[in-house]
Structures are given as C-alpha cells and as structure tokens.
Coordinates of C-alpha atoms in Angstrom, one line a residue:
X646 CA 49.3 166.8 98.0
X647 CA 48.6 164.7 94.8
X648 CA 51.3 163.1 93.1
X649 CA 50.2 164.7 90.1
X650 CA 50.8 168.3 91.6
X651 CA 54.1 167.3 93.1
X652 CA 55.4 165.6 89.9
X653 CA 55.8 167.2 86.7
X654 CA 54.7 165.3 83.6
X655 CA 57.9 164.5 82.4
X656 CA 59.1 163.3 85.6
X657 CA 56.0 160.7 86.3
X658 CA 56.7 159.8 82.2
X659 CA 60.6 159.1 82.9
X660 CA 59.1 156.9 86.4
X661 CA 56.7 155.0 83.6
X662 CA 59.5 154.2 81.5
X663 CA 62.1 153.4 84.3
X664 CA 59.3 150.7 85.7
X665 CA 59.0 149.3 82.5
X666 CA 62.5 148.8 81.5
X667 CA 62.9 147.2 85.0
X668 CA 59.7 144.4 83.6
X669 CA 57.5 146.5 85.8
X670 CA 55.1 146.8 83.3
X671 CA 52.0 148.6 83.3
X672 CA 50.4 149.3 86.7
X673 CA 46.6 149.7 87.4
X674 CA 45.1 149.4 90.6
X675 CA 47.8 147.4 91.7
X676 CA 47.9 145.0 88.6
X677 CA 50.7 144.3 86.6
X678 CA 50.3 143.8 83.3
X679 CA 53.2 141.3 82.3
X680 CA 54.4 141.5 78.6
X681 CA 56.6 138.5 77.0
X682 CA 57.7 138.3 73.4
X683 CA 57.6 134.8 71.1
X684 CA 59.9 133.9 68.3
X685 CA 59.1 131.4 66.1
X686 CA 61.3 130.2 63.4
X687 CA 61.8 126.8 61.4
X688 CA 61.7 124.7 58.5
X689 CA 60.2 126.5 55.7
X690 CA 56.2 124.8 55.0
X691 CA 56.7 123.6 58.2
X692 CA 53.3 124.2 59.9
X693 CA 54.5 127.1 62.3
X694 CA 51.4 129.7 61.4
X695 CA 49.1 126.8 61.6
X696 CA 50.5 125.6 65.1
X697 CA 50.4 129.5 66.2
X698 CA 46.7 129.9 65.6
X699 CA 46.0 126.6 66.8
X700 CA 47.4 128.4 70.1
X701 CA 45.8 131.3 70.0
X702 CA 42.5 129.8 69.7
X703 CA 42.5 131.5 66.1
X704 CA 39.8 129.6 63.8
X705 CA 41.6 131.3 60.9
X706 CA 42.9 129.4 57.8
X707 CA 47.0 129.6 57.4
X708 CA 49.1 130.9 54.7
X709 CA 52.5 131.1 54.0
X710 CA 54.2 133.8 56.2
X711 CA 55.9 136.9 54.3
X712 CA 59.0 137.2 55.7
X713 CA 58.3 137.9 59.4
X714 CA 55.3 138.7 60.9
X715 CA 53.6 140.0 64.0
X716 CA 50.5 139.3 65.6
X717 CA 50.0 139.1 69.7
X718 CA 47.9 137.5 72.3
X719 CA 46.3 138.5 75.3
X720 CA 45.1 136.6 78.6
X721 CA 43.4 137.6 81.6
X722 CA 44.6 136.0 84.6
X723 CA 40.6 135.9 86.3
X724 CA 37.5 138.0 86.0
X725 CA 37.5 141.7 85.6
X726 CA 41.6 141.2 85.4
X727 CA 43.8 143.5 83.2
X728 CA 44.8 141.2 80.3
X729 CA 48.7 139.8 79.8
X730 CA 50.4 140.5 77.0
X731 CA 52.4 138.2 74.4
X732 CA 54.2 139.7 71.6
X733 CA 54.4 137.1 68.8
X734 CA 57.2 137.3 65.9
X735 CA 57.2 134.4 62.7
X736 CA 60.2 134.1 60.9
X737 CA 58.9 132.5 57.1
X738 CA 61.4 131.2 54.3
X739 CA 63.0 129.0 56.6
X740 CA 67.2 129.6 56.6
X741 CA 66.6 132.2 53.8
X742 CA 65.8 134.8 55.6
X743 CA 67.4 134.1 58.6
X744 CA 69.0 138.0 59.0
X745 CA 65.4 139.2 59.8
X746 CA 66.5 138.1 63.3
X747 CA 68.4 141.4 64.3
X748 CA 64.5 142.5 63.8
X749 CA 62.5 140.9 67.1
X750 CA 65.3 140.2 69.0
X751 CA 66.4 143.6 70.9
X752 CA 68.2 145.1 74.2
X753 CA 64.2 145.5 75.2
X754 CA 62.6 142.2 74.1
X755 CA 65.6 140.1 75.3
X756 CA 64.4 141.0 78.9
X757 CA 61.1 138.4 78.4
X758 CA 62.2 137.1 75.6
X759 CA 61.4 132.9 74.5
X760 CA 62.3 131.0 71.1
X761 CA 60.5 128.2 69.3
X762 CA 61.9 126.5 66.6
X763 CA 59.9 124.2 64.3
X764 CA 61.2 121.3 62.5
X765 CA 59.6 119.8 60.0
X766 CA 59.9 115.7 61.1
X767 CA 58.6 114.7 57.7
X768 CA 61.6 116.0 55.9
X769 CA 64.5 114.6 58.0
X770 CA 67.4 115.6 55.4
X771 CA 66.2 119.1 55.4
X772 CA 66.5 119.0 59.6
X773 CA 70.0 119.6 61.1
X774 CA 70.6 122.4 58.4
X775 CA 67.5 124.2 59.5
X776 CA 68.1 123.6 63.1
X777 CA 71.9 124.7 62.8
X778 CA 71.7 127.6 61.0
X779 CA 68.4 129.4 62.5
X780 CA 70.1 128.6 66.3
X781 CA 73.3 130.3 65.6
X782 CA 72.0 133.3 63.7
X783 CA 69.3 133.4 66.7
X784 CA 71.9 133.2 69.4
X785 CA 74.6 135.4 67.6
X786 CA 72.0 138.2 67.7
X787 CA 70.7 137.5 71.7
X788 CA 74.2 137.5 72.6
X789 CA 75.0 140.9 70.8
X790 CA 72.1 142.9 71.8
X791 CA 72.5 141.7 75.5
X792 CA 76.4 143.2 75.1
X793 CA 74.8 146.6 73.8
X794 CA 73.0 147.0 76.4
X795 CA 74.9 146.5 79.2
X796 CA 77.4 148.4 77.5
X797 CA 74.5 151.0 77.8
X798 CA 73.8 150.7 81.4
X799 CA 77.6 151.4 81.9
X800 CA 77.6 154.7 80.2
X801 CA 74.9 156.1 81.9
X802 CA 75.7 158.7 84.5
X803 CA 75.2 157.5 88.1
X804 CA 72.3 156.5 89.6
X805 CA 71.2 152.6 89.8
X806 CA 71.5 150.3 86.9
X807 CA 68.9 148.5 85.7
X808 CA 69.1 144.9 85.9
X809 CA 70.3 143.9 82.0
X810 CA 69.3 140.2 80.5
X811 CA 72.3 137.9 80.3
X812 CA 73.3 136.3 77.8
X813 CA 73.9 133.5 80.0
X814 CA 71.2 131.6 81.2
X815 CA 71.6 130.4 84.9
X816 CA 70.7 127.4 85.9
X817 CA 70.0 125.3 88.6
X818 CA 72.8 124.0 90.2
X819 CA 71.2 120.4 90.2
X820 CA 70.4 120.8 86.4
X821 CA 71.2 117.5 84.7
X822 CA 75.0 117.3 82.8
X823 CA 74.9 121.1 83.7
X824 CA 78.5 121.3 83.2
X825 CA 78.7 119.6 80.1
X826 CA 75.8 121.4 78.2
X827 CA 75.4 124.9 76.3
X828 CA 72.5 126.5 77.0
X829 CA 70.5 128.6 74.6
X830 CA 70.7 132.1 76.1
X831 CA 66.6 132.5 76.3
X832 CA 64.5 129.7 77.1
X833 CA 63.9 127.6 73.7
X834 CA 61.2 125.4 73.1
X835 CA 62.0 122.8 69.8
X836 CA 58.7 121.5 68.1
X837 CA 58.8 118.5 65.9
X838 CA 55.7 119.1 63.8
X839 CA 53.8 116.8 61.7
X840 CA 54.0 113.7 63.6
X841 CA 51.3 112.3 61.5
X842 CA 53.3 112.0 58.7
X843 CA 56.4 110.7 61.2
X844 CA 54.9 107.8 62.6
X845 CA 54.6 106.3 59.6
X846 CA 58.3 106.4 58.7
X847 CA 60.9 102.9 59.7
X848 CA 61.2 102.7 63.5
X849 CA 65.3 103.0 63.1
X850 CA 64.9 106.0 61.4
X851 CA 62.1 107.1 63.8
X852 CA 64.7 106.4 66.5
X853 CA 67.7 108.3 65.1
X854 CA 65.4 111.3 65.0
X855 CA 64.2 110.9 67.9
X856 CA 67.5 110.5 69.8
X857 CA 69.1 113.2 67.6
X858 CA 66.8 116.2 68.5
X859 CA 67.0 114.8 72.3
X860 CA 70.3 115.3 72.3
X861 CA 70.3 118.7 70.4
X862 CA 67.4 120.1 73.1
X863 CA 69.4 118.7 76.2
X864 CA 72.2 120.8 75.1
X865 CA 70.6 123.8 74.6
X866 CA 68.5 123.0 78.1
X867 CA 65.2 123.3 75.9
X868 CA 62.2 121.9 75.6
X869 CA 61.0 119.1 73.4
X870 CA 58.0 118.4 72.0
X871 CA 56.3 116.7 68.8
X872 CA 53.2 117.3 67.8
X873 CA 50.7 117.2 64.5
X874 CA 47.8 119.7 63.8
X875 CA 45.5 116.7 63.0
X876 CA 45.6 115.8 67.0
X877 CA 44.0 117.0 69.7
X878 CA 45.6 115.8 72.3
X879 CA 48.8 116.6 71.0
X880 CA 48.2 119.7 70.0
X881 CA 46.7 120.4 73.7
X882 CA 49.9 119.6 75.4
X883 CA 51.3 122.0 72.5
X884 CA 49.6 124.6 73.6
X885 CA 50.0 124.2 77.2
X886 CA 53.8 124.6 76.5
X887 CA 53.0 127.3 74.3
X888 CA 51.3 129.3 76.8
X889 CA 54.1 128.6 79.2
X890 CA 56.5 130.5 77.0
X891 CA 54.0 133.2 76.6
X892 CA 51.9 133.8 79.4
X893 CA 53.6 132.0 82.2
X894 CA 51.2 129.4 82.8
X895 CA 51.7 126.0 84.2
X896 CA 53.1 123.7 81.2
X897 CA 52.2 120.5 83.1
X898 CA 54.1 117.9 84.1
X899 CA 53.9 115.1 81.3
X900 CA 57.4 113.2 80.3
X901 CA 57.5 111.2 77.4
X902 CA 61.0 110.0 75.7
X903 CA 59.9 106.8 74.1
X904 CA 60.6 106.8 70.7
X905 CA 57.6 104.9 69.1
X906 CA 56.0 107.8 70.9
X907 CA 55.4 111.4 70.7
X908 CA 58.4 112.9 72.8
X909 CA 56.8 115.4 75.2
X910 CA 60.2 116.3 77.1
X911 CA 60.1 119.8 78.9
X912 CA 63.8 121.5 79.9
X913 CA 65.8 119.4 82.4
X914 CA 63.9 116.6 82.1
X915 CA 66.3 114.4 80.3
X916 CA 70.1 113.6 80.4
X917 CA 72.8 112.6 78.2
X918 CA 72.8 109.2 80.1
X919 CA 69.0 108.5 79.1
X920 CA 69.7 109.6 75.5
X921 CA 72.9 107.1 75.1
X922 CA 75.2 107.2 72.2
X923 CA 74.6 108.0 69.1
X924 CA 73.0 105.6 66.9
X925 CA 75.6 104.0 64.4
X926 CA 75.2 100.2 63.9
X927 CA 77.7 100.6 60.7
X928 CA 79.7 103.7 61.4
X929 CA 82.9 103.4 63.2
X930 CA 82.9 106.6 64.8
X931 CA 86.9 107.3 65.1
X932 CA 86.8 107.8 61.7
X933 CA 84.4 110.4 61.7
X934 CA 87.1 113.0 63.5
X935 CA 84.4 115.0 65.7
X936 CA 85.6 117.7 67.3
X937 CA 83.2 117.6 70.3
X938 CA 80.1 115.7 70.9
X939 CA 77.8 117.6 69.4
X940 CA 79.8 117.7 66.4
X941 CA 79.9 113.4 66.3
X942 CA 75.9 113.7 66.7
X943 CA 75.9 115.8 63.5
X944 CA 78.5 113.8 61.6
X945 CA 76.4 110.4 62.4
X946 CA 73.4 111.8 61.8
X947 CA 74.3 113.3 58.2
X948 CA 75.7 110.1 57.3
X949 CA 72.2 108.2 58.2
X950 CA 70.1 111.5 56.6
X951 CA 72.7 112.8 54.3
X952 CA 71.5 117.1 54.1
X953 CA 70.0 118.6 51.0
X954 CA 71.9 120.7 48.9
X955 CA 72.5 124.4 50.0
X956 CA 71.7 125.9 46.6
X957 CA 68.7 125.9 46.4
X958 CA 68.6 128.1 49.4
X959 CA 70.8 130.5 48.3
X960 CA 68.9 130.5 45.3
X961 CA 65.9 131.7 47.1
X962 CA 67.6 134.3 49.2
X963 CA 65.5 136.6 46.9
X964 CA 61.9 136.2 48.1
X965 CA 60.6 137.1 44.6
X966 CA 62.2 133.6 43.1
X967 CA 60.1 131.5 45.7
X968 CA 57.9 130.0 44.1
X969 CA 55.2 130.2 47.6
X970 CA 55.1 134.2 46.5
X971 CA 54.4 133.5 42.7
X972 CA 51.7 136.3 41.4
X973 CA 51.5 135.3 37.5
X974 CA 51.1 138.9 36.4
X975 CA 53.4 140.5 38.7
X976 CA 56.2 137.7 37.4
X977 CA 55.3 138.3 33.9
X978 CA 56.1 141.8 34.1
X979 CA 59.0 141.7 36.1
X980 CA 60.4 139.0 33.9
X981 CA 60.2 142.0 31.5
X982 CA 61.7 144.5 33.4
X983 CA 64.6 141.9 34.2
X984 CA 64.9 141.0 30.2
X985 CA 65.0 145.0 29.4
X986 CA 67.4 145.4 32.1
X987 CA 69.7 142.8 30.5
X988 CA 69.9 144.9 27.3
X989 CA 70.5 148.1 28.7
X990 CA 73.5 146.6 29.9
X991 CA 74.7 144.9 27.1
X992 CA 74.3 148.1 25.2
X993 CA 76.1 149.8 27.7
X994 CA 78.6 147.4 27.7
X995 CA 79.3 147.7 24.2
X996 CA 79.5 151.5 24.2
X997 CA 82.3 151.5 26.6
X998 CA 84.3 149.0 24.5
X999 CA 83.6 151.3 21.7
X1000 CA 84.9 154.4 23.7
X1001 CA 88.0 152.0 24.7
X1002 CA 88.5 151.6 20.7
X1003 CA 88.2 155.4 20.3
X1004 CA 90.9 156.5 22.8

C-alpha cells in the first residue's frame, strides 16, 4: 500500500512540518534542501547592500536600504542538484532602527540562524557605538526567542521534543580563552568595510583599531574580516566567508592579524595573548575604573576615538527626518501638514483655557 493511501493529508502535512522544524528541510529524491537565514546590520552608509550583492554575484547598483529588507540566495551543491537556500535580512539606518530586530530573528530562524555586522573603518568615532548597541539589541532578542520556544516545546503534550536552538553556543573544549570569553549566541561574522579609505589613516590609529575589533570578535568567538568593494581579492575572501555563513561552504583557511594588513581572522583563530593589552601609551589605566576587560577596551578606546554625539541619532529615530529618504515634494507637503498641525493645536489649546476662564 502507498503511503499516500495509508496517510491522510493532514497527517503527511503535520510529518512535512515536524521534519522541517527538526532542520529537515525539504526532501526530494533523497535531497535535502538546507535553508539558513543572514542578518546583516551595521554602521549606517556603511557599504552593507553593496558587499551583499557583491556576494550574490548581483551586478546591480546599491542604494540605501529602507529600513530592513529581504532578498535570498540560492546554490546548487552539483549538476541537476536541488538548490540551497539562504534567507537574507538588512538592517538600514544603522542604531536607529535597531528594534526592527524582533523582525528576522525568530523561535524558527534562530535554528540556522548567522549575524554579520558591518563597521564602517573609515569613521572610527562612529564604531564602538554602532558595534555596542546593534550586538546587544541583536542578542537580547536571540536570547528571548530561544526562551519562547523552549518554553514551547515544554507545553506541548507528550511525545518527543524537538531539539530547540540554545542560546548558548557550545564550544569546543580546546577553544582559545574559552573560559574567559562571551560568545555571541549565533555564529557572528564582524566586517570592517572600506579598507581603502583605512589604509590611508596613521599606523597608531590603524593599530588601535585593529587591536580593538580583535579583541571585540575574540570575545564574542566571531569572525573577523576587513575588506573594501574596490578589491578583488579582498572582496573574494569576503565572499568565501560569506558563503560560509550562508551556504555552508568551506571559508578557507587564510589567517591574517598583522595590522598594516587587512585582518582576515575566522572564529578561534586568535587569543587574548596574541592581541595583548590595550593600546594606551598616555593613559594610566587605574584610573579609568573598568569594571571588566571589555569594559577597559571601551574606556581606552573612547579616550583615543572619543564617540559622536547620541543626538543626532535620536534625532533620526523618525525615518522621515533622514535626510538619505528626502523626496522634495513629499517633504514640502508634509512640512505643511506638520505646520497646520501646529495650529490646530494651538487653537485647541487656547479654547480649553478659554473654557477654564468660563467655569
């Protein structure tokens, strides 16, 4: 007998479903089609969509992302192969919109899910204020939609649980400093984008960057990587990481941590001997009352690249004040709307004083 006529629909639908949410996937002759999901986030302007079609192969000309977008890629693994699946999510306005996360990151997506952050290496003031705030609003939300859905699998009647993403990576036990580090809950990948513009700047400052976002992907066990979208070769071992993340390819085995270099340095490459201390010639760093190491990186690092002002990002929380979404006619109208708006209240506000009077 068939498994059709022995099955009922619904009962080879619930099967589909159960496979899936166990990262079966799709089944077809014995294939699997594997299906990952990509968040990228990062300094606003900071060349993500340009690196992302780079990747993709996409001969497409980039402009800035509206709040988040999706796109995906697929990949065969050989000829006359069902084609893998990568589910790709961009986070634009840099830290503004930051609460978009809650959006790509669910109980489902956590299962296969990877982050890349971008940071903008030309604009070194702007970086640890980015890198901070993105991380922690990314990792807040892995680590509550990971609790929901365990707290699913509990409440479900009998039967065997499906396997739930931690939100704890595990690690080898030979992974360097293990004890000592935090790791990012999904595997991150940090990309220091346009080196082009980097390599030009003083080789101390060069060096305290450089050390700095060693430090910062060591302790999250991510990768590092810096790249520009005016090299080829650079942007090759990009992609190769890139492709890692989404299709589970082989990300090669390249190592580079020499400062007057582009840093190619994938997860567990590095360790907190090889970085060293942090780099303060004329800081005396009692004084700087850290509360943990990572904390005396940020203090030091602030004091060498002092951060830009907050304001203007709270300013821009609305995406119709950035100036990257200006429409002239659009803004000249709303402008009146906002001005008409104004009055109305002001009139309003008077007739309730005059009502006060009254009484």
């Amino acid at each position: 007998m068939s498994k059709l006529s022995s099955d009922t629909l619904w009962e080879l639908a619930a099967a589909e479903v159960q496979s899936r949410e166990s990262g079966g996937g799709e089944e077809d002759g014995g294939e699997t089609v594997n299906e990952r999901s990509v968040f990228l986030m990062g300094s606003k302007a900071g060349g993500k969509t340009s690196i992302l079609l780079r990747c993709l192969d996409r001969d497409e000309s980039s402009k800035p992302t509206l709040a988040l977008e999706y796109t995906f890629g697929r990949r065969a693994r050989g000829h006359n192969t069902l084609k893998d699946i990568a589910h790709l999510w961009e986070l634009g306005g840099g830290t503004s919109l930051s609460d978009l996360v809650q959006i790509p990151i669910t109980p489902l997506s956590i299962r296969s899910l990877s982050v890349i952050l971008v940071l903008d290496l030309s604009k070194p003031n702007d970086l640890w204020g980015t890198m901070e705030k993105l991380l922690q609003a990314t990792q807040a939300q892995v680590e509550k939609v990971a609790s929901q859905a365990r707290q699913a699998e509990r409440a479900k009647p009998g039967g065997k649980q499906q396997t739930v993403h931690s939100a704890t990576r595990i690690l080898p036990k030979d992974y360097p400093d293990r004890e000592l580090i935090s790791p990012f809950p999904v595997p991150l990948l940090i990309i220091g984008s346009k080196y082009d513009i980097f390599q030009e700047f003083d080789s101390d400052k060069k060096k305290v960057v450089s050390k700095t976002l060693r430090f910062i992907a060591h302790y999250y066990a991510a990768s590092l990587l810096f790249t520009s979208i005016k090299s080829e070769s650079l942007m090759s071992k990009t992609k190769s990481f890139f492709s890692h993340l989404a299709f589970g390819l082989d990300k090669g085995k390249t190592v580079s941590c020499d400062s007057t270099k582009p840093l190619i340095i994938p997860a567990g490459s590095d360790s907190f001997s090889q970085i060293g201390s942090p780099p303060v010639a004329d800081v005396d760093i009692s004084s700087l009352h850290a509360k943990n190491p990572k904390d005396l990186w940020k203090k030091v690092y602030e004091r060498i690249f002092p951060q830009e002002s907050t304001s203007e990002q709270r300013e821009l929380k609305d995406p119709a004040k950035d100036p990257q979404y200006s429409e002239p006619q659009i803004d000249a109208m709303r402008a009146q709307k906002d001005q008409e708006l104004e009055q109305y209240k002001r009139n309003a506000a008077k007739s309730w004083k005059g009502l006060e009077l009254e009484t």
